[in-house]
Coordinates of N, CA and C in Angstrom, one line a residue:
X100 N -54.9 62.5 -30.3 CA -53.7 61.7 -30.3 C -53.7 60.7 -31.5
X101 N -52.7 60.7 -32.3 CA -52.6 59.8 -33.5 C -52.0 58.5 -33.1
X102 N -52.5 57.5 -33.7 CA -52.0 56.1 -33.5 C -51.2 55.7 -34.7
X103 N -50.0 55.2 -34.5 CA -49.2 54.7 -35.6 C -49.6 53.3 -35.9
X104 N -49.9 53.1 -37.1 CA -50.3 51.7 -37.6 C -49.2 51.1 -38.3
X105 N -49.3 49.8 -38.4 CA -48.2 49.0 -39.1 C -48.0 49.5 -40.5
X106 N -49.1 49.8 -41.2 CA -49.1 50.2 -42.5 C -48.4 51.5 -42.7
X107 N -48.2 52.3 -41.6 CA -47.5 53.6 -41.7 C -45.9 53.4 -41.6
X108 N -45.5 52.2 -41.3 CA -44.1 51.9 -41.1 C -43.4 51.4 -42.3
X109 N -42.1 51.7 -42.5 CA -41.3 51.1 -43.5 C -40.6 49.9 -42.9
X110 N -41.1 48.7 -43.2 CA -40.5 47.5 -42.6 C -39.5 46.9 -43.4
X111 N -39.1 47.4 -44.6 CA -38.1 46.8 -45.4 C -36.8 46.7 -44.7
X112 N -36.2 45.5 -44.7 CA -35.0 45.2 -44.1 C -35.0 45.2 -42.5
X113 N -36.2 45.4 -41.9 CA -36.3 45.5 -40.5 C -36.6 44.1 -40.0
X114 N -36.3 43.9 -38.6 CA -36.7 42.7 -37.9 C -38.0 42.9 -37.2
X115 N -39.0 42.1 -37.4 CA -40.3 42.3 -36.8 C -40.5 41.1 -35.9
X116 N -40.8 41.4 -34.6 CA -41.1 40.3 -33.6 C -42.6 40.4 -33.4
X117 N -43.3 39.2 -33.7 CA -44.7 39.2 -33.6 C -45.1 38.2 -32.5
X118 N -45.8 38.6 -31.5 CA -46.3 37.8 -30.4 C -47.7 37.4 -30.8
X119 N -48.0 36.3 -31.4 CA -49.3 35.9 -31.9 C -50.0 34.9 -31.0
X120 N -51.3 34.9 -31.0 CA -52.1 34.0 -30.3 C -52.3 32.8 -31.1
X121 N -51.3 31.8 -31.1 CA -51.4 30.6 -31.9 C -51.6 29.4 -31.0
X122 N -52.3 29.6 -29.8 CA -52.6 28.6 -28.9 C -53.9 27.8 -29.4
X123 N -53.6 26.9 -30.3 CA -54.7 26.2 -31.1 C -54.8 24.8 -30.6
X124 N -55.9 24.2 -30.7 CA -56.1 22.8 -30.3 C -55.3 21.9 -31.3
X125 N -54.6 20.9 -30.7 CA -53.8 19.9 -31.5 C -54.2 18.5 -31.0
X126 N -54.4 17.6 -32.0 CA -54.7 16.3 -31.6 C -53.8 15.4 -32.5
X127 N -53.1 14.5 -31.9 CA -52.2 13.5 -32.7 C -51.3 14.3 -33.6
X128 N -50.8 15.4 -33.1 CA -49.7 16.2 -33.8 C -50.3 17.0 -35.0
X129 N -51.6 17.1 -35.0 CA -52.3 17.9 -36.1 C -53.1 19.0 -35.5
X130 N -53.1 20.2 -36.1 CA -53.9 21.3 -35.7 C -55.4 21.0 -36.1
X131 N -56.3 21.1 -35.1 CA -57.7 20.7 -35.4 C -58.6 21.9 -35.6
X132 N -58.1 23.1 -35.3 CA -58.8 24.3 -35.5 C -57.8 25.5 -35.8
X133 N -57.9 26.0 -37.1 CA -56.9 27.0 -37.5 C -57.4 28.4 -37.4
X134 N -58.4 28.7 -36.7 CA -59.0 30.1 -36.6 C -58.0 31.1 -36.1
X135 N -57.3 30.8 -35.1 CA -56.3 31.8 -34.5 C -55.1 31.9 -35.5
X136 N -54.7 30.8 -36.1 CA -53.6 30.9 -37.1 C -54.0 31.8 -38.2
X137 N -55.2 31.6 -38.8 CA -55.6 32.4 -39.9 C -55.8 33.9 -39.5
X138 N -56.2 34.1 -38.3 CA -56.3 35.5 -37.8 C -55.0 36.2 -37.8
X139 N -53.9 35.5 -37.5 CA -52.6 36.1 -37.5 C -51.9 36.3 -38.8
X140 N -52.4 35.5 -39.8 CA -51.8 35.5 -41.1 C -51.7 36.8 -41.8
X141 N -52.7 37.7 -41.9 CA -52.6 38.9 -42.5 C -51.4 39.8 -42.0
X142 N -51.2 39.8 -40.7 CA -50.1 40.6 -40.1 C -48.7 40.0 -40.6
X143 N -48.6 38.7 -40.4 CA -47.4 38.0 -40.8 C -47.1 38.2 -42.3
X144 N -48.1 38.1 -43.2 CA -47.9 38.3 -44.6 C -47.5 39.7 -44.9
X145 N -48.2 40.7 -44.3 CA -47.9 42.1 -44.5 C -46.5 42.4 -44.2
X146 N -45.9 41.9 -43.1 CA -44.6 42.1 -42.8 C -43.6 41.5 -43.8
X147 N -43.9 40.2 -44.2 CA -43.0 39.6 -45.1 C -43.0 40.3 -46.5
X148 N -44.3 40.7 -47.0 CA -44.4 41.4 -48.2 C -43.6 42.7 -48.2
X149 N -43.6 43.4 -47.0 CA -42.8 44.6 -46.9 C -41.4 44.5 -46.8
X150 N -40.9 43.2 -46.8 CA -39.4 43.0 -46.8 C -38.8 42.9 -45.4
X151 N -39.7 42.6 -44.5 CA -39.2 42.4 -43.1 C -38.7 41.0 -42.9
X152 N -37.8 40.8 -41.9 CA -37.4 39.5 -41.4 C -38.3 39.2 -40.2
X153 N -39.2 38.2 -40.3 CA -40.2 38.1 -39.3 C -39.9 36.9 -38.3
X154 N -40.1 37.2 -37.0 CA -40.0 36.2 -36.0 C -41.3 36.1 -35.3
X155 N -41.9 34.9 -35.2 CA -43.2 34.7 -34.6 C -43.1 33.9 -33.4
X156 N -43.7 34.3 -32.3 CA -43.6 33.6 -31.0 C -45.0 33.4 -30.5
X157 N -45.2 32.4 -29.7 CA -46.5 32.1 -29.1 C -46.3 31.1 -28.0
X158 N -47.4 30.5 -27.5 CA -47.3 29.4 -26.5 C -48.4 28.4 -26.9
X159 N -48.3 27.2 -26.4 CA -49.3 26.2 -26.7 C -49.6 25.6 -25.3
X160 N -50.9 25.6 -24.9 CA -51.3 25.0 -23.7 C -50.8 25.7 -22.5
X161 N -50.6 25.0 -21.4 CA -50.1 25.5 -20.1 C -49.0 24.7 -19.6
X162 N -47.8 24.8 -20.2 CA -46.7 24.0 -19.7 C -46.2 24.4 -18.3
X163 N -45.6 23.5 -17.6 CA -45.0 23.7 -16.3 C -43.7 24.4 -16.6
X164 N -43.5 25.6 -15.9 CA -42.3 26.4 -16.2 C -41.0 25.6 -15.9
X165 N -40.1 25.7 -16.9 CA -38.8 25.1 -16.8 C -38.8 23.6 -17.2
X166 N -39.9 23.0 -17.5 CA -40.0 21.6 -17.9 C -40.4 21.5 -19.4
X167 N -39.7 20.7 -20.2 CA -40.0 20.5 -21.6 C -41.1 19.3 -21.6
X168 N -42.1 19.6 -22.4 CA -43.1 18.5 -22.7 C -43.5 18.6 -24.1
X169 N -43.3 17.5 -24.9 CA -43.6 17.5 -26.3 C -45.0 17.9 -26.6
X170 N -45.9 17.6 -25.8 CA -47.3 18.0 -26.1 C -47.6 19.5 -26.2
X171 N -46.6 20.3 -25.7 CA -46.8 21.8 -25.8 C -45.9 22.3 -26.9
X172 N -45.3 21.5 -27.7 CA -44.4 22.0 -28.8 C -45.3 22.7 -29.9
X173 N -44.8 23.8 -30.4 CA -45.4 24.5 -31.5 C -45.1 23.9 -32.9
X174 N -44.4 22.8 -32.9 CA -44.1 22.2 -34.2 C -45.4 21.9 -35.0
X175 N -46.5 21.4 -34.5 CA -47.6 21.2 -35.4 C -48.1 22.5 -36.0
X176 N -48.0 23.6 -35.3 CA -48.4 25.0 -35.8 C -47.4 25.4 -36.9
X177 N -46.2 25.1 -36.7 CA -45.2 25.4 -37.7 C -45.5 24.6 -39.0
X178 N -45.7 23.4 -38.8 CA -46.0 22.5 -39.9 C -47.2 23.0 -40.7
X179 N -48.2 23.4 -40.0 CA -49.5 24.0 -40.6 C -49.2 25.3 -41.3
X180 N -48.5 26.2 -40.7 CA -48.2 27.4 -41.3 C -47.4 27.3 -42.6
X181 N -46.5 26.3 -42.7 CA -45.8 26.1 -44.0 C -46.6 25.6 -45.1
X182 N -47.9 25.2 -44.8 CA -48.8 24.7 -45.9 C -49.6 25.9 -46.5
X183 N -49.6 27.0 -45.8 CA -50.4 28.2 -46.2 C -49.8 29.1 -47.2

């Protein structure tokens, strides 16, 4: 059985939805360990370089379903990603 790899696909002009493990520690609104972010970066970059429109989703912590809590916002992760 052959496995299709992302490198086998023509991603130009396609929408790519990436469910990444970006559940990283955050303290005072700053990412304190970027290991998981850096592990996801090659996939995100590969898609962007191939001309794809990329949507990245993840979670942070263990929020209560249906309740918004600022402490579980992915904004610190977004801010960190924009610096890379």
